[in-house]
Short mmCIF file of C-alpha atoms and ligand atoms in Angstrom, two decimals:
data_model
loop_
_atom_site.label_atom_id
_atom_site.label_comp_id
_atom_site.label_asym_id
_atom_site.label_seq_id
_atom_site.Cartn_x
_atom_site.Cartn_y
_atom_site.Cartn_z
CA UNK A 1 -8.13 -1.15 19.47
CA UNK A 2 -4.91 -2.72 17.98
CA UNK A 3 -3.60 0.42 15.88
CA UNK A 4 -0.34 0.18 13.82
CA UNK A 5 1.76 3.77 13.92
CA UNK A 6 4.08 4.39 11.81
CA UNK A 7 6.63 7.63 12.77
CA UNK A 8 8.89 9.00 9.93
CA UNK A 9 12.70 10.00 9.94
CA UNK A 10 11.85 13.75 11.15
CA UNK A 11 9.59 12.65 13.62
CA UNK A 12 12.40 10.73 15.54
CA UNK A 13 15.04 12.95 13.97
CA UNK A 14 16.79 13.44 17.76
CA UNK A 15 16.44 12.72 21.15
CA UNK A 16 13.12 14.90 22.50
CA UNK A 17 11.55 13.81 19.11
CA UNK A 18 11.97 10.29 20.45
CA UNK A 19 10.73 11.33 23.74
CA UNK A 20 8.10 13.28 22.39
CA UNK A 21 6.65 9.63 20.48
CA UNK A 22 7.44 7.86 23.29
CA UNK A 23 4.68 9.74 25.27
CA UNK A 24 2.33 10.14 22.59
CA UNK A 25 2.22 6.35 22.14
CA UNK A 26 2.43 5.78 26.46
CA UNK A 27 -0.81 8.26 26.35
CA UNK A 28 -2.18 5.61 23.70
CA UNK A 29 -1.15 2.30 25.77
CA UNK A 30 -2.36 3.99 28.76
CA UNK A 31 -6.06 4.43 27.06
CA UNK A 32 -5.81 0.54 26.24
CA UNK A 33 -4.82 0.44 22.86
CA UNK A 34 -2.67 -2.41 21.56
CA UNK A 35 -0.01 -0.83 19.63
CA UNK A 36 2.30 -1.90 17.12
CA UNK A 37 4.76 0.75 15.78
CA UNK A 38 6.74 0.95 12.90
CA UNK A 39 9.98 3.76 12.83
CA UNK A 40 11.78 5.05 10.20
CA UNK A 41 15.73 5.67 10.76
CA UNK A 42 16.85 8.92 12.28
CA UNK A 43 16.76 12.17 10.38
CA UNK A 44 18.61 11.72 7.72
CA UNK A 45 20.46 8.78 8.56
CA UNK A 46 19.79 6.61 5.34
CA UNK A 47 21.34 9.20 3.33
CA UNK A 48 24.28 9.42 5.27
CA UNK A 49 24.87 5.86 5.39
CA UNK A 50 24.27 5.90 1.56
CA UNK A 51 27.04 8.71 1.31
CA UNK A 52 29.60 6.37 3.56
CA UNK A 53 29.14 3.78 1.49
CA UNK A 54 30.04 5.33 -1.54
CA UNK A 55 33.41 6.49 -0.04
CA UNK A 56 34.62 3.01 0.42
CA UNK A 57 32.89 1.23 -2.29
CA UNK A 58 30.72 3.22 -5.12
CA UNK A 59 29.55 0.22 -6.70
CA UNK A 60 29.03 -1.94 -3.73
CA UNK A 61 27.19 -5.08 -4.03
CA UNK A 62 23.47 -4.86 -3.39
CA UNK A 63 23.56 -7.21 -0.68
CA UNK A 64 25.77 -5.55 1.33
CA UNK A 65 23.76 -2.11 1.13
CA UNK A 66 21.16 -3.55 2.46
CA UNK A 67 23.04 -5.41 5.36
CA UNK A 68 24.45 -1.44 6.27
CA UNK A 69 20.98 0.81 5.47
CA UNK A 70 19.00 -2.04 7.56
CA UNK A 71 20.64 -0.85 10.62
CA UNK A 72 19.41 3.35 10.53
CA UNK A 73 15.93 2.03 11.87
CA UNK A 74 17.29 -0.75 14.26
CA UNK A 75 18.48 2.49 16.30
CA UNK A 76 15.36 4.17 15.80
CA UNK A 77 13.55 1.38 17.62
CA UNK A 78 15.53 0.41 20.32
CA UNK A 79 15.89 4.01 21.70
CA UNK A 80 12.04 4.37 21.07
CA UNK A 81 11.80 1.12 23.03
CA UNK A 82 14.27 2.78 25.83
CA UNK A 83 12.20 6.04 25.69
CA UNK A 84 8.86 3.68 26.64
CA UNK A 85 11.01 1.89 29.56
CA UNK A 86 11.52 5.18 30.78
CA UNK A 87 8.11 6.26 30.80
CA UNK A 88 7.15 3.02 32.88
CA UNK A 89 5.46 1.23 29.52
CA UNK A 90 6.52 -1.72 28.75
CA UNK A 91 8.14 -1.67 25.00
CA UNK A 92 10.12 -4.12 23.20
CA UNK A 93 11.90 -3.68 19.48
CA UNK A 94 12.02 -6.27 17.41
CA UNK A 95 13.87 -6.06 13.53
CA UNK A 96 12.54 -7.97 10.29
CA UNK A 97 14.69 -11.10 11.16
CA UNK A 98 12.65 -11.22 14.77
CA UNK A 99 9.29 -10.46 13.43
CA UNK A 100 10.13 -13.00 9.66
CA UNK A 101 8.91 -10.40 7.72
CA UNK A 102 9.24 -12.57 4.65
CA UNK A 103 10.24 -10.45 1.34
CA UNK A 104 11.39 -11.77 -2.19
CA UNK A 105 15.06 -11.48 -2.73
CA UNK A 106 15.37 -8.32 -4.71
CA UNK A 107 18.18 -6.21 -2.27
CA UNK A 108 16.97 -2.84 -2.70
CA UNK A 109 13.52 -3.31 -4.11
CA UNK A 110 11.70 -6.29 -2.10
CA UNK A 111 8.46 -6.62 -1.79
CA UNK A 112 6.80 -8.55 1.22
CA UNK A 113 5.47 -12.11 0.39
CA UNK A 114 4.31 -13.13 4.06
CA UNK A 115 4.95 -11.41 7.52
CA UNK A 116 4.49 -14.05 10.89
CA UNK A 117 2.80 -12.40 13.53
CA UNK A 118 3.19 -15.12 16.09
CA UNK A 119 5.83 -13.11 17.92
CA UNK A 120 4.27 -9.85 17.53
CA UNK A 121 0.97 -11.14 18.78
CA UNK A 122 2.77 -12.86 21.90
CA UNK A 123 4.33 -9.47 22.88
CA UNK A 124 0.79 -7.57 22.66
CA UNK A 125 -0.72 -10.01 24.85
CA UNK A 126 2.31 -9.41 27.17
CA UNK A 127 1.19 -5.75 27.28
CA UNK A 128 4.09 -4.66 25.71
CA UNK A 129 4.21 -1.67 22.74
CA UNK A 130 5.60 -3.56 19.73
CA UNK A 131 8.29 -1.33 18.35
CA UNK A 132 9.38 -2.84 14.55
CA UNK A 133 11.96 -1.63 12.05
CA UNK A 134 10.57 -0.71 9.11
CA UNK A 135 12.11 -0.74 5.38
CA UNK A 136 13.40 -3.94 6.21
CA UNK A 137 12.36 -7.76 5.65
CA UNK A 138 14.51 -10.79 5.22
CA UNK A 139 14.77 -13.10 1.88
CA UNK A 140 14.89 -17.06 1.30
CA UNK A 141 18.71 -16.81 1.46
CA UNK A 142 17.74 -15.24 5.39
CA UNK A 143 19.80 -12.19 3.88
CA UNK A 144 18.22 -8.92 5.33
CA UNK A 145 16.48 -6.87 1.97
CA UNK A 146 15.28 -3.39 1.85
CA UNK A 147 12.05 -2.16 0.24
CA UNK A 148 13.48 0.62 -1.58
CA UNK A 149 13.22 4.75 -0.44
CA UNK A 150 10.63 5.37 1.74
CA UNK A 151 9.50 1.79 2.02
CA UNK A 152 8.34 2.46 6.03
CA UNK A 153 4.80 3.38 5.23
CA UNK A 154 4.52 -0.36 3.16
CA UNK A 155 6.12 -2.16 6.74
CA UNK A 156 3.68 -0.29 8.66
CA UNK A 157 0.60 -1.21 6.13
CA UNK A 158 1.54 -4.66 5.09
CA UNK A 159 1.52 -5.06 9.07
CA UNK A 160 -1.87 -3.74 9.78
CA UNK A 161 -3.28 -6.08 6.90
CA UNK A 162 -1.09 -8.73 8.46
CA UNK A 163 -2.44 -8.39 11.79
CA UNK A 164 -5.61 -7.13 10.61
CA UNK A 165 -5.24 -4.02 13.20
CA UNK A 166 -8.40 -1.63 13.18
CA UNK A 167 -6.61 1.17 11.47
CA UNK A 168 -3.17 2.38 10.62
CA UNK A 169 -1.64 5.80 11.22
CA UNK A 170 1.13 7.18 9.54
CA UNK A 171 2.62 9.72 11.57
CA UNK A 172 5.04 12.45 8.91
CA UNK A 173 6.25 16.35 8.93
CA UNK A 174 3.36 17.47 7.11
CA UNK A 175 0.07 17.60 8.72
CA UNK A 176 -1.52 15.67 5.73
CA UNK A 177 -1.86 15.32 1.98
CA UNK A 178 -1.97 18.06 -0.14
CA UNK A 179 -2.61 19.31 -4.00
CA UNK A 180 0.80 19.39 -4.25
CA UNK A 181 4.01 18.82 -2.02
CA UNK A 182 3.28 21.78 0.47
CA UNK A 183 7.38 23.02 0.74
CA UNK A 184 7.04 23.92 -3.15
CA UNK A 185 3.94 25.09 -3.53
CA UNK A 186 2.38 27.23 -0.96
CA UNK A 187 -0.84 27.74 -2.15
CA UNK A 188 -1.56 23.72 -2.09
CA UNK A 189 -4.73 22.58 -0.26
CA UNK A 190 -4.90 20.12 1.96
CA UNK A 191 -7.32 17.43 1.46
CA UNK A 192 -9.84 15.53 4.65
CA UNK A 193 -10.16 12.16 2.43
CA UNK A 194 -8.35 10.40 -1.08
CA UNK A 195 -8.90 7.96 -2.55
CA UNK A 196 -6.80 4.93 -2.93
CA UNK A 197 -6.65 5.12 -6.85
CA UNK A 198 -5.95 8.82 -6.39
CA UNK A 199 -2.89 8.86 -4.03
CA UNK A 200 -1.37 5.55 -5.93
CA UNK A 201 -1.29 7.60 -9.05
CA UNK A 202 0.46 10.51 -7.07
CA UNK A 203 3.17 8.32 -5.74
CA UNK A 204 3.90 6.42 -8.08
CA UNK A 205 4.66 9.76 -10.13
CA UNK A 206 6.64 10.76 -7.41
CA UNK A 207 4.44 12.52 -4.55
CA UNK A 208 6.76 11.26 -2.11
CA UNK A 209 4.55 11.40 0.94
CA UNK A 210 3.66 8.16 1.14
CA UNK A 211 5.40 4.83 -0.47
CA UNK A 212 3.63 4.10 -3.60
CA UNK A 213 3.37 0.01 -2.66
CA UNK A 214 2.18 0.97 0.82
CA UNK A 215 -1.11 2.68 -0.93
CA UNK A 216 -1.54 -0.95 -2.68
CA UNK A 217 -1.52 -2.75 0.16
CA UNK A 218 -4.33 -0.41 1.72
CA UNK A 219 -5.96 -0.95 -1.45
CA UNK A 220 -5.78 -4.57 -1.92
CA UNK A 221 -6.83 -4.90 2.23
CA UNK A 222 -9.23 -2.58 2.22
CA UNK A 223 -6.53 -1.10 5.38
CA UNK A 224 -8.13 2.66 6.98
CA UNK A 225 -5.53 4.97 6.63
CA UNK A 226 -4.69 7.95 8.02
CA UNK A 227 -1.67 9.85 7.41
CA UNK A 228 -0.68 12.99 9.96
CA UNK A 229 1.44 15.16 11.71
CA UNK A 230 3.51 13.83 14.77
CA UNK A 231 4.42 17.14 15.80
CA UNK A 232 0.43 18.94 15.74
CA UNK A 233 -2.92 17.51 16.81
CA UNK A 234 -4.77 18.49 13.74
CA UNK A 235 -6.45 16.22 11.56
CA UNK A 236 -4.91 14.41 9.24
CA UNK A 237 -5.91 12.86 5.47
CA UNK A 238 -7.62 9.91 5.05
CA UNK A 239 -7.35 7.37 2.40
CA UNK A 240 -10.16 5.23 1.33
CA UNK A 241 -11.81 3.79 -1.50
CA UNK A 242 -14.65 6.94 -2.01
CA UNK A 243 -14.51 9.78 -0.97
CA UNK A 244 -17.89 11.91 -0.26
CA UNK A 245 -16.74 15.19 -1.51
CA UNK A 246 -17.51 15.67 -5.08
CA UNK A 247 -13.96 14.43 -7.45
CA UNK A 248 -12.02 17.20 -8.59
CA UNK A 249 -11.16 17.31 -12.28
CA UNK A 250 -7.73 17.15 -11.17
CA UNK A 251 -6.68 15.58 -7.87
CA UNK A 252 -3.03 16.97 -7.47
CA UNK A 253 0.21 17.77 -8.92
CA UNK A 254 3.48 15.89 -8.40
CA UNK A 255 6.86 16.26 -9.20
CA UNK A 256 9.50 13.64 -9.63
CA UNK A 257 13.13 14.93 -9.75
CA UNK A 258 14.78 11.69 -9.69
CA UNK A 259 13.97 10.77 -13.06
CA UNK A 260 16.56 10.56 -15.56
CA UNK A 261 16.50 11.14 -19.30
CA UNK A 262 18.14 8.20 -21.81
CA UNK A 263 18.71 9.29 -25.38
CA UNK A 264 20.00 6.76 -28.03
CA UNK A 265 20.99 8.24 -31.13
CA UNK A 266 21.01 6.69 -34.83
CA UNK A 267 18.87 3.55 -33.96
CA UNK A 268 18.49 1.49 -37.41
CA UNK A 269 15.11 2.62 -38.60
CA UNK A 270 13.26 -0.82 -38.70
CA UNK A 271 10.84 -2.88 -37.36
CA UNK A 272 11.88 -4.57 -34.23
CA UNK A 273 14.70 -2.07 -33.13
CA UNK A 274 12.85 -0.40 -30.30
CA UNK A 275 11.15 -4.10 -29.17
CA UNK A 276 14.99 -4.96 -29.06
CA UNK A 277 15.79 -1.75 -27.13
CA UNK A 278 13.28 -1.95 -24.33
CA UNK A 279 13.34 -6.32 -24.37
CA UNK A 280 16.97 -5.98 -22.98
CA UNK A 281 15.64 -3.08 -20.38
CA UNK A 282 12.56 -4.74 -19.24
CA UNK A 283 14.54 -8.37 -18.81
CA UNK A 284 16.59 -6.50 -16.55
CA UNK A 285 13.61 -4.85 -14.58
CA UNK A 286 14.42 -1.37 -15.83
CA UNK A 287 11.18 0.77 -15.63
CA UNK A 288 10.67 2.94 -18.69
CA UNK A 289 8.29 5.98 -18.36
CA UNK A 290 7.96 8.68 -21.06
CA UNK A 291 9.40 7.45 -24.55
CA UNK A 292 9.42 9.49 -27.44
CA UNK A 293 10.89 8.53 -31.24
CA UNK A 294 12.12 11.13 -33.11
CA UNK A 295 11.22 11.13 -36.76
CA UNK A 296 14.05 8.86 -38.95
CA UNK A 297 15.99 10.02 -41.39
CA UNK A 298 18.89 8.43 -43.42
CA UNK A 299 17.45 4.97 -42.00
CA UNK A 300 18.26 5.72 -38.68
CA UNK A 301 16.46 7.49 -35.85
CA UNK A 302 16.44 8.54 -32.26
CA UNK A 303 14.56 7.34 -28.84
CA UNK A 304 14.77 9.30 -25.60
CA UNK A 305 13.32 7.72 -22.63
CA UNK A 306 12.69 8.53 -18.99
CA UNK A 307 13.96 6.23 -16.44
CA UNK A 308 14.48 6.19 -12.47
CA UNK A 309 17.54 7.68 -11.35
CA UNK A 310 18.83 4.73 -9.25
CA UNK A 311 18.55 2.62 -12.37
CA UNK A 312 20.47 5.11 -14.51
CA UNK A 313 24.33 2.77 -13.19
CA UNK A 314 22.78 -0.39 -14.83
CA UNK A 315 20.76 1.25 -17.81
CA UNK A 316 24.85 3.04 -18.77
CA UNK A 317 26.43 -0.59 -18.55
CA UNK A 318 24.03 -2.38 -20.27
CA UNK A 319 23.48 0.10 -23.03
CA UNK A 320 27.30 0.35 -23.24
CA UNK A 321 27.52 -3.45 -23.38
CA UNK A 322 24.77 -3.98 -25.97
CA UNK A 323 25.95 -1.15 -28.57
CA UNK A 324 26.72 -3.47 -31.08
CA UNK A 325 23.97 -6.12 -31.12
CA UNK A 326 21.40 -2.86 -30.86
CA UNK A 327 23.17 -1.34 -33.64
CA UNK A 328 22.56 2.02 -32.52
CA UNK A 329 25.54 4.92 -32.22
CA UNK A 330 25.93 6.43 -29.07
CA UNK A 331 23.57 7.36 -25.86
CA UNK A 332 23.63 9.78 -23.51
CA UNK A 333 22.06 9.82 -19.99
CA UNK A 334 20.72 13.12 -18.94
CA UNK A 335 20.25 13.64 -14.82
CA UNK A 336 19.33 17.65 -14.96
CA UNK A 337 15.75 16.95 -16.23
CA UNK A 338 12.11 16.28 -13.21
CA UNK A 339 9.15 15.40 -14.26
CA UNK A 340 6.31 17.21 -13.59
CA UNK A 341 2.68 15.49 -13.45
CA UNK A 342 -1.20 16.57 -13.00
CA UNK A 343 -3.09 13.68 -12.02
CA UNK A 344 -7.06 13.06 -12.29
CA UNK A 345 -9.82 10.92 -12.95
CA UNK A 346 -11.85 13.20 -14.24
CA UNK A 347 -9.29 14.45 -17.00
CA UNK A 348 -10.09 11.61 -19.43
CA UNK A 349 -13.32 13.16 -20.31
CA UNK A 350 -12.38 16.63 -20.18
CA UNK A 351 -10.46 17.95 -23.52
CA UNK A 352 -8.13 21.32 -23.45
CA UNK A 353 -6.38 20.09 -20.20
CA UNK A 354 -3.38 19.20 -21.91
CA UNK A 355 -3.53 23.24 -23.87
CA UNK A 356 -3.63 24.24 -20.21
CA UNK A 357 -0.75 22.80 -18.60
CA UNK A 358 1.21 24.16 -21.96
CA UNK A 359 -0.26 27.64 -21.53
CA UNK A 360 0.61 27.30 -17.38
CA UNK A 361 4.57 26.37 -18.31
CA UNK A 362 4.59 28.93 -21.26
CA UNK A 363 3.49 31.63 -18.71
CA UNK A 364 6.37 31.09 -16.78
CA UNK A 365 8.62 30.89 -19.28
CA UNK A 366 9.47 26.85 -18.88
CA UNK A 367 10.32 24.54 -21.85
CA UNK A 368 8.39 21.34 -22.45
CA UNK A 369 11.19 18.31 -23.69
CA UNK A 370 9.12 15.63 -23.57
CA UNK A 371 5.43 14.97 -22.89
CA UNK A 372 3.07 11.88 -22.35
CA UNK A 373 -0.53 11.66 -21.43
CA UNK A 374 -2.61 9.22 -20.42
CA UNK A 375 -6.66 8.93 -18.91
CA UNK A 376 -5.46 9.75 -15.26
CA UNK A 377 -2.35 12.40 -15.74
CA UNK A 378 -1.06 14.69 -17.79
CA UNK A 379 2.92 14.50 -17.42
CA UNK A 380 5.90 16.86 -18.76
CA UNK A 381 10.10 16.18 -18.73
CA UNK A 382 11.40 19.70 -18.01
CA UNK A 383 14.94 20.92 -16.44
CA UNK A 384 14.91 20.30 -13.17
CA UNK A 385 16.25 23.78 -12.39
CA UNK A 386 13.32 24.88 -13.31
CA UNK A 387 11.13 21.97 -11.85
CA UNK A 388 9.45 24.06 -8.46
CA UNK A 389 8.61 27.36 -10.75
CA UNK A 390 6.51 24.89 -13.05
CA UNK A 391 5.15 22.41 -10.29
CA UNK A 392 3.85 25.84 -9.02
CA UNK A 393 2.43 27.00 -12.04
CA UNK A 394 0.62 23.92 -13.22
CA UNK A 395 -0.79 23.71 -10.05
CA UNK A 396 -2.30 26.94 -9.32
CA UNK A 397 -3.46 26.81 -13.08
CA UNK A 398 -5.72 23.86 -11.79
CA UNK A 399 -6.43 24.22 -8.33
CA UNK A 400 -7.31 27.63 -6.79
CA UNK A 401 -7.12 28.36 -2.68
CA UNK A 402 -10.34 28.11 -0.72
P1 LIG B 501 8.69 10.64 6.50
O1 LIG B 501 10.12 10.73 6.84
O2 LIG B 501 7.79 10.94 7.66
O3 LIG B 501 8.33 9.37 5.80
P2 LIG B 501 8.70 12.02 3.96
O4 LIG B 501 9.73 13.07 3.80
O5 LIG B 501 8.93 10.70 3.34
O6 LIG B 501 8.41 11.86 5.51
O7 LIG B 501 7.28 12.55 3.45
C1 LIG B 501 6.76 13.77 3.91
C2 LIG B 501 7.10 14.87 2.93
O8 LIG B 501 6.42 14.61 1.69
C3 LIG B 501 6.59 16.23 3.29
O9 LIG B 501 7.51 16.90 4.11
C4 LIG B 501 6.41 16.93 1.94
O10 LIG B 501 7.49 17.80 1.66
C5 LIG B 501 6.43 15.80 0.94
N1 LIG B 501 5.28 15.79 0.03
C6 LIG B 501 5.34 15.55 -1.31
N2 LIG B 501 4.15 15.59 -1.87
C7 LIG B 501 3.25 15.86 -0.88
C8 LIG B 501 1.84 16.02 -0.85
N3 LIG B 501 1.08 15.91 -1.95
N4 LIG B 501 1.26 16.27 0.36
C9 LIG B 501 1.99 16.37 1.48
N5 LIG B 501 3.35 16.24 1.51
C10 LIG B 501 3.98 15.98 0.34
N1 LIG B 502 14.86 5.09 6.16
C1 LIG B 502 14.37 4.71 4.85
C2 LIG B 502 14.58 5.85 3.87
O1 LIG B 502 15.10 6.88 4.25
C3 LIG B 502 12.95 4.24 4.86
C4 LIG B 502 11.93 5.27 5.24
O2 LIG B 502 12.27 6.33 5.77
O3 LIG B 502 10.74 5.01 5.01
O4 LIG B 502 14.27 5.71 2.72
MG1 LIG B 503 8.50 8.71 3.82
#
């Protein structure tokens, strides 16, 4: 079987994690499996070299970020690759630039376009474990990009649809996916099989388990995934496009707490002011979420708006550059508030939902700021202080133990 792995930061966090991969994946070579395997940076190695770069340069160019986080999972593979040696398996580690794993040129944010797997497939027929960075890819300008937090799991799908392996494995700290992100709520269950459309909707309201885009991909190619635990043998989830057991009203809970909160104040109360608003932020690629418009008065009026933290630097300059032109007064950027969202298919046809996730916060004594619904979720804006005591409550409101 060719079988892409992908091992997160914990799971080659030191030394004897490394080791411990390396023999899991020997065992695998040794049973004749072609493997191609995809490693995150150390521990918490991204952070850190997020944390040196701000001491020399907090607003450093995008470019250059990517040139320094790009080298957290170079290390990861070439000591995997040493690990292997050492273990008598042949192993070689290759980065983005080695592989051409093609992205577009958005530093921070790319997106693959087109991964060659000429050298890849000339190493496998050497007999060798394929060790590859992931998070990375390289642009037209042959600059090195990054695909944003947590963009391993996409490197390690987009390869298995690239390579069309026979299934992809995403080895993490948890020993699958749950109702809810296990470490806050403890009575979350954890699931055999989700669905694509399920887990996408999770991630992408912040369910950080896997990388939204990589659930796309597995979508779009149709890739069998499996997501477990490198550090336990028991079974993990897997993601497909039904699952047999029947749908749950509600599928799971996530929480988001890097969302931030944008409030502009005394907006002229006509048509065309908000289109202006939120033309300038989507020409710049700035993703809104939850918007609400307060009621005008005195011709003027207010719009808060949710927004990803890492965008909140550019949303502060442009607002602050565009005051005039908008015509509103002032804006403040709030950072203290998470986001808190049910997800489900089934919710659409299911009234009182919405009354329940209320009654689940008001139990606990949590304030509601904002709110926004749609078919599939159910989503509140609360203080992020208070952000695990409600994930916990809206969950168990939904989803009792076995
Ligand atoms: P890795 O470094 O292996 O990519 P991550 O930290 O990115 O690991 O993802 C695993 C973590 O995701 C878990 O430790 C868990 O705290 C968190 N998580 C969030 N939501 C869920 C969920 N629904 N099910 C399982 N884990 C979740
Ligand atoms: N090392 C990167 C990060 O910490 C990518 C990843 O772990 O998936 O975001
Ligand atoms: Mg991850």
């Amino acid at each position: 079987m060719l079988i892409v792995r992908k091992y997160g930061g914990t799971s080659v966090g030191d030394a004897d994690r490394i080791r411990h991969v390396a023999r899991k994946l020997a065992a695998a070579w040794r049973e004749g499996n072609e493997l191609v395997v995809v490693l995150s940076a150390m521990g918490k190695t991204t952070d850190e070299l997020i944390a040196k770069a701000k001491e020399i340069a907090p607003d450093a160019s995008k470019r250059e970020m990517d040139m320094l986080l790009a080298t957290g999972e170079q290390i990861s593979v070439a000591l995997c690759a040493m690990a292997l040696g050492e273990l008598g398996v042949p192993a070689i580690s290759l980065n983005a630039f080695q592989v051409r794993m093609h992205t577009t040129s958005a530093y921070g944010n790319a997106r693959f376009k087109k991964i060659d797997t000429e050298r890849i497939r000339h190493e496998l027929e050497a007999k060798k474990v394929v060790l590859v960075t992931g998070f990375q890819g390289v642009n037209k300008y042959d600059d090195v990009t990054t695909l944003g937090r947590g963009g391993s799991d996409t490197t390690a799908v987009a390869l298995a649809a690239a390579l069309q392996a026979d299934l992809c494995e995403i080895y993490t700290d948890v020993d699958g996916i749950y109702t809810a992100d296990p470490r806050i709520v403890p009575t979350a269950r954890k699931l055999d099989e989700i669905t694509y459309d399920e887990m996408l909707n999770l991630a992408t309201l912040g369910a950080g388990v896997l990388h939204n885009r990589s659930v796309e991909l597995a979508k779009k190619y149709g890739i069998p995934l499996v997501l477990r635990s490198s550090l336990s043998d028991a079974e993990g989830t897997v993601l497909k496009e039904e699952v047999k057991v029947e749908r749950m009203l509600v599928s799971g809970v996530a929480l988001d707490k890097t969302v931030d909160r944008v409030s502009v104040a005394g907006i002229p109360d006509r048509p065309g002011s908000a289109f202006r608003l939120f033309d300038l932020l989507a020409r710049n690629r700035i993703n809104i979420d939850v918007i609400v418009q307060s009621a005008g008065h005195d011709g003027k009026q207010e719009i808060s708006f949710t927004i990803a933290e890492a965008d909140a630097q550019t949303v502060e300059k442009l607002l602050s550059e565009n005051r005039k032109k908008l015509g509103f007064d002032s804006f403040v950027i709030d950072r203290d508030i998470a986001k808190v969202s049910i997800v489900g298919a089934g919710m659409i046809s299911h009234p009182g939902i919405a009354s329940k996730v209320f009654e689940a916060l008001f139990n606990v004594g949590v304030n509601i700021e904002m709110i926004t619904t749609s078919e599939i979720r159910i989503s509140v804006i609360i203080a992020k202080d208070q952000a695990d005591r409600a994930c916990r409550a809206v969950h168990d409101m939904f989803i009792t133990e076995d």
